[in-house]
PDB file of C-alpha atoms in Angstrom:
ATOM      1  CA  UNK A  73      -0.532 -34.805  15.682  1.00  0.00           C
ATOM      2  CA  UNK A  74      -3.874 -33.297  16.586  1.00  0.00           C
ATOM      3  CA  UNK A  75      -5.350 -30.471  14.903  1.00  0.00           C
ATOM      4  CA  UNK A  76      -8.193 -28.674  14.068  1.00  0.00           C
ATOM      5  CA  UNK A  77     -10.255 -30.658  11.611  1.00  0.00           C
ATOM      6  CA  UNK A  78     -12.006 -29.867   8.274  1.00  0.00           C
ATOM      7  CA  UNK A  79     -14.987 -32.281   9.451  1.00  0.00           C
ATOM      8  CA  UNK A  80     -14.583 -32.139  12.923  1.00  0.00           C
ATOM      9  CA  UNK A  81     -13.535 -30.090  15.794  1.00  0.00           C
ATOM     10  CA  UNK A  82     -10.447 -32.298  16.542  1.00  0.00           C
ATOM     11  CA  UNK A  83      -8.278 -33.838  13.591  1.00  0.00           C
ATOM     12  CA  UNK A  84      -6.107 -36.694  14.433  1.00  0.00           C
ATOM     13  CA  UNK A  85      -3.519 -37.533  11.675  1.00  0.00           C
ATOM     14  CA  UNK A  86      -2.408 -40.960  10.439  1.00  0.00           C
ATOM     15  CA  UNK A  87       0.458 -40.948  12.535  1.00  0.00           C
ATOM     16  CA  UNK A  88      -0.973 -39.591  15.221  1.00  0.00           C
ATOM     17  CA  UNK A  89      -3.065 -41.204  18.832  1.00  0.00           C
ATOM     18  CA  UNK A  90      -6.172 -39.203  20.243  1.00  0.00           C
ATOM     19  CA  UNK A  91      -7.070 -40.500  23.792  1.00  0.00           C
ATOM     20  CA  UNK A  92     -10.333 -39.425  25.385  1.00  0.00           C
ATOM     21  CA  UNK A  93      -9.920 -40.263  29.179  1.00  0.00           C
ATOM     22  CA  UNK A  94     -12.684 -38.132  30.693  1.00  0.00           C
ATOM     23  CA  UNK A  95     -14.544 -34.144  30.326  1.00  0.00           C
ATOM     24  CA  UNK A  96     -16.971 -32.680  27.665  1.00  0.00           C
ATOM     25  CA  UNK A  97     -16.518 -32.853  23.979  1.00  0.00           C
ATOM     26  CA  UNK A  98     -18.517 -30.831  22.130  1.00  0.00           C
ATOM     27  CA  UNK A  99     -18.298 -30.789  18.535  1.00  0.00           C
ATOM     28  CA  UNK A 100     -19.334 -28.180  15.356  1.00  0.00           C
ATOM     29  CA  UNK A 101     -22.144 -28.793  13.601  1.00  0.00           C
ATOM     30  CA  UNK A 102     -19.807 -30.934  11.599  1.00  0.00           C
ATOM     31  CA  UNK A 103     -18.767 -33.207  14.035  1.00  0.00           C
ATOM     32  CA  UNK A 104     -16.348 -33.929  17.252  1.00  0.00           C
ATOM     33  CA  UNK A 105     -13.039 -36.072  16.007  1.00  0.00           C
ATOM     34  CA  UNK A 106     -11.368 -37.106  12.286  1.00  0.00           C
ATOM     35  CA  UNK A 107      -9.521 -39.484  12.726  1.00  0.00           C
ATOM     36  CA  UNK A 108      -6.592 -41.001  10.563  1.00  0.00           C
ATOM     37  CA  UNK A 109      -4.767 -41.937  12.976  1.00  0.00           C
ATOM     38  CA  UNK A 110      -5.408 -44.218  15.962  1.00  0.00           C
ATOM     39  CA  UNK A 111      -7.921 -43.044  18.293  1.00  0.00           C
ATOM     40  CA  UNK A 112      -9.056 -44.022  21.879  1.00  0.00           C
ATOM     41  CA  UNK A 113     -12.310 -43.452  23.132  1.00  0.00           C
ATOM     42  CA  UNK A 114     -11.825 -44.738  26.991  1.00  0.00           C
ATOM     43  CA  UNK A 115     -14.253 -42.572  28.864  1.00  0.00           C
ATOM     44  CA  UNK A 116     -16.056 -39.377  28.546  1.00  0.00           C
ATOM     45  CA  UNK A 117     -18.906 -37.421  26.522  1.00  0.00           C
ATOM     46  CA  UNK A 118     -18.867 -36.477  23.054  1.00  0.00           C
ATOM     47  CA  UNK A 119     -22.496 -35.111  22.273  1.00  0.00           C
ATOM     48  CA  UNK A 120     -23.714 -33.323  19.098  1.00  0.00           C
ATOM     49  CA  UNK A 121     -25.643 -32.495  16.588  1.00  0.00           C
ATOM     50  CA  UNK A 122     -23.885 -34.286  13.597  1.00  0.00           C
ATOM     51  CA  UNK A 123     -21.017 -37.334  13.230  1.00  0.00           C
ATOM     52  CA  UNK A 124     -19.646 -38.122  16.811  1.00  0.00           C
ATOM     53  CA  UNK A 125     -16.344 -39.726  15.366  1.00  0.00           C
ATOM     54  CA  UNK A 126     -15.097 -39.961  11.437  1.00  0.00           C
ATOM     55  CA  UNK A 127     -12.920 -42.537  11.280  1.00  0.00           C
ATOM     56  CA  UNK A 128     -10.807 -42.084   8.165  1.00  0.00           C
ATOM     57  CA  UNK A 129      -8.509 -44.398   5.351  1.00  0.00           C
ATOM     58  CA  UNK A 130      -5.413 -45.458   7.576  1.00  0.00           C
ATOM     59  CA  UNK A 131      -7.674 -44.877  11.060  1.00  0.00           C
ATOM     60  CA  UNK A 132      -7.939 -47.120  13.595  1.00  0.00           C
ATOM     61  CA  UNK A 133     -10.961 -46.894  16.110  1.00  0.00           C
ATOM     62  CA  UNK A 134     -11.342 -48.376  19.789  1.00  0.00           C
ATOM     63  CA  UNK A 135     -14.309 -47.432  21.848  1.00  0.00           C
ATOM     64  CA  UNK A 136     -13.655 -48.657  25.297  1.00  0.00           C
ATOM     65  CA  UNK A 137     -16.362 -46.271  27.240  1.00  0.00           C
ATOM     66  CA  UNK A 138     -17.703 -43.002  27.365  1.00  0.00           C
ATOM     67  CA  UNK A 139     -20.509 -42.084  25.528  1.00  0.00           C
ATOM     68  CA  UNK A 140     -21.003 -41.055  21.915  1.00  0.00           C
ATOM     69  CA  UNK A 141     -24.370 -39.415  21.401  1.00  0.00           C
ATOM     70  CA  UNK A 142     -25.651 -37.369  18.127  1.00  0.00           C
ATOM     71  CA  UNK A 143     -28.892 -35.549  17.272  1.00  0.00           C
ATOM     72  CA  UNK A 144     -28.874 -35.796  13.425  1.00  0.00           C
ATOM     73  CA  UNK A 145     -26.445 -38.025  12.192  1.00  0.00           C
ATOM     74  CA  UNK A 146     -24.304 -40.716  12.531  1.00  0.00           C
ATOM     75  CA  UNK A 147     -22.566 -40.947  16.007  1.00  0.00           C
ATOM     76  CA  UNK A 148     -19.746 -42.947  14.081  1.00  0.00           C
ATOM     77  CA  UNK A 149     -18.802 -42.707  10.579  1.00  0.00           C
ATOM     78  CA  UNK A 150     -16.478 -44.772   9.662  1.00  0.00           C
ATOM     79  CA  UNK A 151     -14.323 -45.724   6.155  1.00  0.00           C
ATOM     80  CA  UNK A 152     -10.630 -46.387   8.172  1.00  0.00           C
ATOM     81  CA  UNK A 153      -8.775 -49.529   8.550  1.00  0.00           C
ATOM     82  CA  UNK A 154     -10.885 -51.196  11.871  1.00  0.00           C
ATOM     83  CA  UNK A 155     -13.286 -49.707  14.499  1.00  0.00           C
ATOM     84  CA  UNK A 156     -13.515 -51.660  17.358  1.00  0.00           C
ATOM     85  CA  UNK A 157     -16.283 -51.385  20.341  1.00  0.00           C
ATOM     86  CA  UNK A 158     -15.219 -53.096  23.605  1.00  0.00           C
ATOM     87  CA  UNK A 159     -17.713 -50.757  25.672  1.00  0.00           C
ATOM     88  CA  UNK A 160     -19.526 -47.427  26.340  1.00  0.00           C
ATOM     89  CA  UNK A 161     -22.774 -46.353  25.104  1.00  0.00           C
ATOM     90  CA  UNK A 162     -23.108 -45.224  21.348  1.00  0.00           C
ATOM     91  CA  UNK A 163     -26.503 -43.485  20.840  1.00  0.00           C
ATOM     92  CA  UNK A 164     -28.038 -41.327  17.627  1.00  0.00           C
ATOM     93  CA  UNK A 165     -31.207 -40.228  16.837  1.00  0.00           C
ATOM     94  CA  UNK A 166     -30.822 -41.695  13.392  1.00  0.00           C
ATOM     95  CA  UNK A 167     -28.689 -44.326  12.429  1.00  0.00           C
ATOM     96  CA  UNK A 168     -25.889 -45.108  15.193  1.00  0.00           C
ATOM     97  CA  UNK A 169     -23.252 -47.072  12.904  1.00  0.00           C
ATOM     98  CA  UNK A 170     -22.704 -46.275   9.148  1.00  0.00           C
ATOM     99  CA  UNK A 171     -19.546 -48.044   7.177  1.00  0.00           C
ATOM    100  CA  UNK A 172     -19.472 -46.779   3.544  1.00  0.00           C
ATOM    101  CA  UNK A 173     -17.930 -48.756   1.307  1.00  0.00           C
ATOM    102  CA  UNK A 174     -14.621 -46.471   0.383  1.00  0.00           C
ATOM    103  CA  UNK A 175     -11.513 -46.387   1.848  1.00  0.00           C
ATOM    104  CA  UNK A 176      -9.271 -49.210   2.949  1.00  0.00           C
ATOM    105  CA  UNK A 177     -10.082 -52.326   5.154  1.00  0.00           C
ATOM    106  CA  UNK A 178     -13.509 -51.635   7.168  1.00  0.00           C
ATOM    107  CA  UNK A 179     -13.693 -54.559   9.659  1.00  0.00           C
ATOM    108  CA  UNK A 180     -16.311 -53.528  12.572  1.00  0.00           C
ATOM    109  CA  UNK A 181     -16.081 -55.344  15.687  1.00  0.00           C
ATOM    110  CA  UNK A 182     -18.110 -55.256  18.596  1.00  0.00           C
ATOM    111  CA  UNK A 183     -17.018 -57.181  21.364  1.00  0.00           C
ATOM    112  CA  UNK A 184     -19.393 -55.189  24.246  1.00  0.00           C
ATOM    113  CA  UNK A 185     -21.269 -51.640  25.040  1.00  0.00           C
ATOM    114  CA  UNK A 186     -24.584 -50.514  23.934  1.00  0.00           C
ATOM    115  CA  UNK A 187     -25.313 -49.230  20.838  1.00  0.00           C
ATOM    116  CA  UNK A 188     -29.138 -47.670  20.151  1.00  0.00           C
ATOM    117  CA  UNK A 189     -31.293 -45.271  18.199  1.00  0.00           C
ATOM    118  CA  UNK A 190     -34.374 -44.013  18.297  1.00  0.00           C
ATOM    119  CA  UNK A 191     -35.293 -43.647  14.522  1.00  0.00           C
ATOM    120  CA  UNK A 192     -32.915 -45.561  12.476  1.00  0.00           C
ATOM    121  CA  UNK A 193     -30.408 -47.832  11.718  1.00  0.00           C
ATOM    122  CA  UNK A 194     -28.394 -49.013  15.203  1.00  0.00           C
ATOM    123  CA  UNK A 195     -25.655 -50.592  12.202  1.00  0.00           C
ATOM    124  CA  UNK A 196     -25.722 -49.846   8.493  1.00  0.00           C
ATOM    125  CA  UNK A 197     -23.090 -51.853   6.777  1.00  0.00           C
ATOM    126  CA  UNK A 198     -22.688 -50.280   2.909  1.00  0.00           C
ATOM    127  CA  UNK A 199     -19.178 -52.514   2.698  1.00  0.00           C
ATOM    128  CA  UNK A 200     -18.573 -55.500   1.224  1.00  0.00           C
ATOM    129  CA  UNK A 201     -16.537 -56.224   4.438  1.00  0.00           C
ATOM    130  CA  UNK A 202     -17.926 -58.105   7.383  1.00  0.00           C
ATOM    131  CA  UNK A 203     -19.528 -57.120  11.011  1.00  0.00           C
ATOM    132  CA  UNK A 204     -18.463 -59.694  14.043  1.00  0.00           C
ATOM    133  CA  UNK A 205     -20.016 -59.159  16.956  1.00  0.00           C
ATOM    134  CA  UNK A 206     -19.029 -60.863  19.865  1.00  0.00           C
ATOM    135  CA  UNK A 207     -20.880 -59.639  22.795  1.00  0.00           C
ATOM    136  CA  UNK A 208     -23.123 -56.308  24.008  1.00  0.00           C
ATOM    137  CA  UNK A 209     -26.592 -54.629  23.526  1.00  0.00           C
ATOM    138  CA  UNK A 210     -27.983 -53.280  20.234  1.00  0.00           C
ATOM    139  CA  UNK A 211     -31.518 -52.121  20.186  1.00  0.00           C
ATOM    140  CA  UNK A 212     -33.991 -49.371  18.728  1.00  0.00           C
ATOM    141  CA  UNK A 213     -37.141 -48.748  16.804  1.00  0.00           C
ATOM    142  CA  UNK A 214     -35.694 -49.441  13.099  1.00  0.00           C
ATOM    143  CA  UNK A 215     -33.808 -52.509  12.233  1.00  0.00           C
ATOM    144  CA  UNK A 216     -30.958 -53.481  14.344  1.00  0.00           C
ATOM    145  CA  UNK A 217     -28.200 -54.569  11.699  1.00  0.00           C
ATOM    146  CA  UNK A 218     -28.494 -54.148   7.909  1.00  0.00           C
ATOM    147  CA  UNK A 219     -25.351 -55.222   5.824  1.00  0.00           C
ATOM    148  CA  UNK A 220     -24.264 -55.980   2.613  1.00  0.00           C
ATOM    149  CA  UNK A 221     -20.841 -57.824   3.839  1.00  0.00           C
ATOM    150  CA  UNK A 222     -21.159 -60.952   5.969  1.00  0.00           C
ATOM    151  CA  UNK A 223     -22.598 -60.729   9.585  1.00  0.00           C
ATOM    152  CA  UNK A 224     -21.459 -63.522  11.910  1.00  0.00           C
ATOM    153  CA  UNK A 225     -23.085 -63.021  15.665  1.00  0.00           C
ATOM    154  CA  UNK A 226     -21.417 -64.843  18.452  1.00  0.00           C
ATOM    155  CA  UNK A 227     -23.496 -63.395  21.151  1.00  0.00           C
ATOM    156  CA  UNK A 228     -25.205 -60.327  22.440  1.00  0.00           C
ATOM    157  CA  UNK A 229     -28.960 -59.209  23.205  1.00  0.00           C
ATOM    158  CA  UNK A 230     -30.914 -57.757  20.345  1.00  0.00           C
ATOM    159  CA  UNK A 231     -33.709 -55.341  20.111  1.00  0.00           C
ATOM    160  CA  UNK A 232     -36.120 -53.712  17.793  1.00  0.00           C
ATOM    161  CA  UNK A 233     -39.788 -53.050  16.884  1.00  0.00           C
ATOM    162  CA  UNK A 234     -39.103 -53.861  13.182  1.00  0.00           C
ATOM    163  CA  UNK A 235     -36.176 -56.343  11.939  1.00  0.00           C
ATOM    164  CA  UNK A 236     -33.379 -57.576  13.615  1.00  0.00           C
ATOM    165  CA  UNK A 237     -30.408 -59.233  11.200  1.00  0.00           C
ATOM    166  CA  UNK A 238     -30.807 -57.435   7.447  1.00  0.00           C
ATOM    167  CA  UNK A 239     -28.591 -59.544   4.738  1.00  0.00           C
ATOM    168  CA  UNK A 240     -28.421 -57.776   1.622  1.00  0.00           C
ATOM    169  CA  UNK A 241     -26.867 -60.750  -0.408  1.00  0.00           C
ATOM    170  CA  UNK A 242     -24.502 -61.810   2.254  1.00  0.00           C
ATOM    171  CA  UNK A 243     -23.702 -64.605   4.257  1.00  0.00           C
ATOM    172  CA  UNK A 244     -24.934 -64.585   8.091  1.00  0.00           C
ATOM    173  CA  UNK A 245     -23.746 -66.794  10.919  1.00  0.00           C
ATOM    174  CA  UNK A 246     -25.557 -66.575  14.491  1.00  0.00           C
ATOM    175  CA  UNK A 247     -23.923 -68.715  16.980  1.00  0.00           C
ATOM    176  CA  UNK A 248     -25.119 -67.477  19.724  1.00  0.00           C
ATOM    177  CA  UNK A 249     -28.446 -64.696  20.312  1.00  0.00           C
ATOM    178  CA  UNK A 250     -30.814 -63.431  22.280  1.00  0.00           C
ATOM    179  CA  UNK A 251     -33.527 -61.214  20.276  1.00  0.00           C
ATOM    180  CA  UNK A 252     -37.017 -59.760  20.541  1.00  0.00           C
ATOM    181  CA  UNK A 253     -38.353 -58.421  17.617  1.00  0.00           C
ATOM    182  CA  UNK A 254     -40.542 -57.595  15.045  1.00  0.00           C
ATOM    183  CA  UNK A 255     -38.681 -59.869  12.160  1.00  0.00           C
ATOM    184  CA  UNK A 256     -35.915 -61.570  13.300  1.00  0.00           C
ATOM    185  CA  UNK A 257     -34.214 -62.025  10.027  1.00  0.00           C
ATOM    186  CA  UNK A 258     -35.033 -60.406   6.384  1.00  0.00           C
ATOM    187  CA  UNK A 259     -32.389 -61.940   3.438  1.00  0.00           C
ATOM    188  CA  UNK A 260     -32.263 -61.497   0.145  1.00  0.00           C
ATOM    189  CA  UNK A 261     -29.727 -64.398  -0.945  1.00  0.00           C
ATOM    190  CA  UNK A 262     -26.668 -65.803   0.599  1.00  0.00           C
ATOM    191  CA  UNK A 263     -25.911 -68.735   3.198  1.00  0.00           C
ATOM    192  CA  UNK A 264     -27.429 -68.077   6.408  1.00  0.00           C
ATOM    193  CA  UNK A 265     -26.361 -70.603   9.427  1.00  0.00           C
ATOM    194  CA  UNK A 266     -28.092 -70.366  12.624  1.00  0.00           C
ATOM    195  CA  UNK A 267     -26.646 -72.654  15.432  1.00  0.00           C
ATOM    196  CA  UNK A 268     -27.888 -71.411  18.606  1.00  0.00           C
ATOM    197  CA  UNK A 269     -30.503 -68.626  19.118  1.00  0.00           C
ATOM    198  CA  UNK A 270     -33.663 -67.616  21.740  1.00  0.00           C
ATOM    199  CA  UNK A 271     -35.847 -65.606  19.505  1.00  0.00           C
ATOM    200  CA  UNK A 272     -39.277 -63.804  20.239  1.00  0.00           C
ATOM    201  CA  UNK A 273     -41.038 -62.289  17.569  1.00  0.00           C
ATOM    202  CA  UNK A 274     -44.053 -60.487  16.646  1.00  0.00           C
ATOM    203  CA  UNK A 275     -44.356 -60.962  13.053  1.00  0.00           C
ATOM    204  CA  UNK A 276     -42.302 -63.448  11.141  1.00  0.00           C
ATOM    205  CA  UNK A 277     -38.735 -65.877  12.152  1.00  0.00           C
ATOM    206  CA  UNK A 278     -37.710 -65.254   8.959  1.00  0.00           C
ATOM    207  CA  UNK A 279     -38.834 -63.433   5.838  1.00  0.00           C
ATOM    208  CA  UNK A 280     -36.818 -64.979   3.124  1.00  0.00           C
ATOM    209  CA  UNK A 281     -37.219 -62.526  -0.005  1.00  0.00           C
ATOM    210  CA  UNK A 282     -35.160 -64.411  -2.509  1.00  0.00           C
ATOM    211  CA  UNK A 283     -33.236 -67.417  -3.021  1.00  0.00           C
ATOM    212  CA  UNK A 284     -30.905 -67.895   0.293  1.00  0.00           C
ATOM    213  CA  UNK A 285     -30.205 -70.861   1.502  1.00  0.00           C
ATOM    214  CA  UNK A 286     -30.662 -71.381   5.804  1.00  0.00           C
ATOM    215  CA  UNK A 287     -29.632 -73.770   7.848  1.00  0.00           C
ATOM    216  CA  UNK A 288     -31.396 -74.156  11.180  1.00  0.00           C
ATOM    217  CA  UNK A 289     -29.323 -76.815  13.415  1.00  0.00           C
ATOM    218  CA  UNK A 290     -30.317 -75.251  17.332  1.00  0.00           C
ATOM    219  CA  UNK A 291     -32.207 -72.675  19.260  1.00  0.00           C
ATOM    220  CA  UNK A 292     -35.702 -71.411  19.518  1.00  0.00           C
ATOM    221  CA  UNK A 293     -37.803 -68.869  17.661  1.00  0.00           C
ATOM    222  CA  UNK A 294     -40.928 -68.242  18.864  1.00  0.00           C
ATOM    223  CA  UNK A 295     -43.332 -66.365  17.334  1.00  0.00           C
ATOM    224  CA  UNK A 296     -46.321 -64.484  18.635  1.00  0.00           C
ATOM    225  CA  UNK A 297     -49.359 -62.261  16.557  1.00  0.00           C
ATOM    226  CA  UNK A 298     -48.466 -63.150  13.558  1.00  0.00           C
ATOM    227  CA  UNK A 299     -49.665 -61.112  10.474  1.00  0.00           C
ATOM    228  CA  UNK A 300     -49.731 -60.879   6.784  1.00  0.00           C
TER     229      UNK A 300
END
């Protein structure tokens, strides 16, 4: 069942399936789609001025394409069961990806697309759940990933000005990475594993704050005008 949303122009309910195929979504200044049901995001625009897509406590989200663009928020917001990016471009002015830590299960996979800002945060993990990503491009001008559940990176292409991988007292894995970046990792604790990488930095490999522990067994970081 779709209907017209409290936070959102379009409100998809839990037993409901919301496909976006192709056309023009505008949203209210509160935002495009809630979701509690599943919802598709194949191909199309949604472009706003606040949340792109809510996804909601029983929701399920798949971006396949399209593009998801906000001006002053967060293009997805999300608290459901998964949210899933296989493609498309997800873009904000501030920070691209936030998962706040209420609701059910929030697993965030990214297994391709592009996912940017401009100002802030391209993911901002609040959850004690973790972030996979597979494959794909995240990049902007604040730090690329920040999260407080465990981040394990299996490939993509990373950029930023600032900091790449943020661990708030979680474990990271990287597998497999390509980055350039200010920092390419800032940790306060936790287990951090890197087994492959090709870094390029401007300021430090890694800026361990606290106590965590890191294991270094392939890749290269390389690191150019250092300061401080």
């Amino acid at each position: 069942k779709v209907s017209p949303g409290t936070a959102g122009s379009i409100k998809n309910s839990s037993t409901g399936e919301f496909v976006l195929t192709s056309g023009n979504l505008t949203p209210s200044s509160l935002g495009a789609v809630e979701n509690y049901g599943t919802c598709r995001i194949n191909g199309g625009r949604i472009v706003g001025n606040n949340y792109g897509v809510v996804n909601k406590d029983s929701g399920n989200l798949i971006v396949n394409g399209g593009l998801i663009k906000t001006s002053r928020s967060y293009a997805i917001s999300t608290w459901g069961k998964n949210t899933v990016i296989e493609g498309g471009i997800i873009q904000s002015d501030n920070t691209t990806i936030s998962i706040s830590n209420n609701g059910s299960a929030k697993n965030l996979v990214i297994n391709n697309g592009t996912i940017s800002s401009t100002n802030g945060k391209c993911i901002n993990n609040y959850s004690t759940n973790p972030v996979i990503i597979n494959n794909g491009y995240i990049g902007g001008s604040d730090t690329c990933i920040y999260s407080i559940g465990n981040l394990e990176i299996n490939g993509g292409n990373f950029k930023s000005t600032k900091i790449i991988f943020y661990g708030h007292e979680s474990n990271i894995n990287i597998n497999n990475a390509n980055t350039v970046g200010g920092i390419l990792l800032n940790t306060y604790s936790g287990i951090i594993n890197i087994n492959n990488i090709n870094a390029r930095v401007t300021q430090r490999g890694i800026n361990d704050a606290w106590t965590a522990t890191i294991n270094i067994i392939g890749g290269k970081i390389e690191v150019n005008n250092i300061s401080g």
